[in-house]
């Protein structure tokens, strides 16, 4: 029984290629919860690395793969939720996070070097069907009846992207989104899937045609090759 439990725990936590340092730091996390309500909480880290962290004391109900903001002192960064502790267990209130901008570390600590954190737990009912890739792509949003807005996509997949912008749109807001890579421009329909005030929005591509899918695939291919 103990062996089976250890195996299940290992499966949940995934494999990490970067060492974590146990440390308790006061931080603030904020974003939108499972019901779409904005939250802001003072919590603490349990351990940190150059590209991730584990928090304790989180009371908000957050869904897996959500984007949340984290501040430590004067610094802030946005993270993707990769693991959530189970209610009624010793891990309740704990959340595992992956830094979406690891090149800008949040912690003023001398952390050990390592491989990119491969933290990839298994979530029941996980919605992500396509892998996301880090990028730096200018975007323009055109919400119906509102002024055009500009931002930057910091990660992208065939199903959506994360757009960095100071004042995010409301959840489920619909708009036209254009992405550029050099001279290439792709225009798609999108809607807000998640919002992290002060950081940006998670965009879900909608009404994607076969031609859109092919154009987006070529764009992602160019992005990934430019990073090699």
Coordinates of C-alpha atoms in Angstrom, one line a residue, residues 62-160:
X62 CA -7.8 27.9 -8.5
X63 CA -8.0 25.6 -11.6
X64 CA -5.1 23.8 -13.0
X65 CA -3.2 25.6 -15.8
X66 CA -4.5 29.0 -14.7
X67 CA -2.3 32.1 -14.9
X68 CA -1.7 33.8 -11.6
X69 CA 0.5 36.7 -10.5
X70 CA 3.1 36.6 -7.7
X71 CA 4.9 39.5 -6.0
X72 CA 7.9 39.2 -3.7
X73 CA 9.0 42.5 -2.4
X74 CA 9.1 45.0 -5.3
X75 CA 9.3 42.2 -7.9
X76 CA 6.5 40.5 -9.7
X77 CA 6.1 37.8 -12.3
X78 CA 3.3 35.6 -13.7
X79 CA 3.2 31.9 -13.2
X80 CA 1.1 28.9 -14.5
X81 CA -0.6 26.7 -11.9
X82 CA 0.9 23.2 -12.5
X83 CA -0.2 21.3 -9.3
X84 CA -2.9 21.9 -6.7
X85 CA -3.0 20.1 -3.3
X86 CA -6.0 17.9 -2.6
X87 CA -8.7 19.2 -0.1
X88 CA -8.8 17.2 3.1
X89 CA -5.1 16.1 2.8
X90 CA -1.8 17.4 4.2
X91 CA -1.3 19.2 0.9
X92 CA -4.5 21.3 1.1
X93 CA -3.8 25.0 0.4
X94 CA -0.6 24.1 -1.5
X95 CA -0.1 25.1 -5.1
X96 CA 2.8 24.3 -7.5
X97 CA 3.7 27.1 -9.9
X98 CA 5.9 27.4 -13.0
X99 CA 7.4 30.8 -13.9
X100 CA 6.4 31.9 -17.4
X101 CA 9.5 34.3 -17.5
X102 CA 12.3 32.3 -15.9
X103 CA 14.9 34.6 -17.5
X104 CA 13.6 37.2 -15.0
X105 CA 13.9 35.4 -11.6
X106 CA 11.6 36.6 -8.9
X107 CA 13.8 35.6 -5.9
X108 CA 16.7 37.4 -4.5
X109 CA 18.4 34.2 -3.6
X110 CA 21.5 32.3 -4.8
X111 CA 19.7 29.3 -6.2
X112 CA 21.4 26.3 -7.7
X113 CA 21.6 25.9 -11.4
X114 CA 19.9 23.0 -13.2
X115 CA 18.0 22.0 -16.2
X116 CA 14.7 23.6 -17.1
X117 CA 12.1 22.5 -14.6
X118 CA 10.2 19.7 -16.2
X119 CA 7.4 19.8 -13.6
X120 CA 4.4 18.3 -15.3
X121 CA 1.8 16.7 -13.1
X122 CA -1.2 14.8 -14.2
X123 CA -4.5 16.6 -13.7
X124 CA -7.8 14.8 -14.0
X125 CA -9.8 16.3 -16.8
X126 CA -6.9 18.5 -17.9
X127 CA -8.1 20.7 -20.7
X128 CA -4.8 21.4 -22.4
X129 CA -4.8 19.5 -25.7
X130 CA -1.8 21.1 -27.3
X131 CA 1.6 22.1 -26.0
X132 CA 2.5 25.7 -25.3
X133 CA 5.7 27.4 -26.4
X134 CA 7.4 30.5 -25.0
X135 CA 7.5 33.3 -27.4
X136 CA 7.7 37.1 -27.7
X137 CA 5.1 38.1 -30.4
X138 CA 3.4 41.5 -30.7
X139 CA -0.4 41.3 -30.8
X140 CA -3.3 43.6 -31.4
X141 CA -6.7 43.1 -29.9
X142 CA -9.8 44.5 -31.4
X143 CA -12.8 44.1 -29.0
X144 CA -16.2 44.9 -30.5
X145 CA -17.2 48.5 -29.8
X146 CA -13.9 49.3 -28.0
X147 CA -10.6 50.9 -28.9
X148 CA -7.8 48.7 -30.2
X149 CA -5.4 47.3 -27.6
X150 CA -1.8 46.2 -27.9
X151 CA 0.1 43.6 -26.0
X152 CA 2.7 40.8 -26.3
X153 CA 2.1 37.1 -26.4
X154 CA 4.5 35.4 -24.1
X155 CA 3.4 31.8 -24.8
X156 CA 1.3 30.3 -27.6
X157 CA -0.3 27.0 -28.7
X158 CA -2.7 25.9 -31.4
X159 CA -5.5 26.5 -28.9
X160 CA -4.6 29.9 -27.4

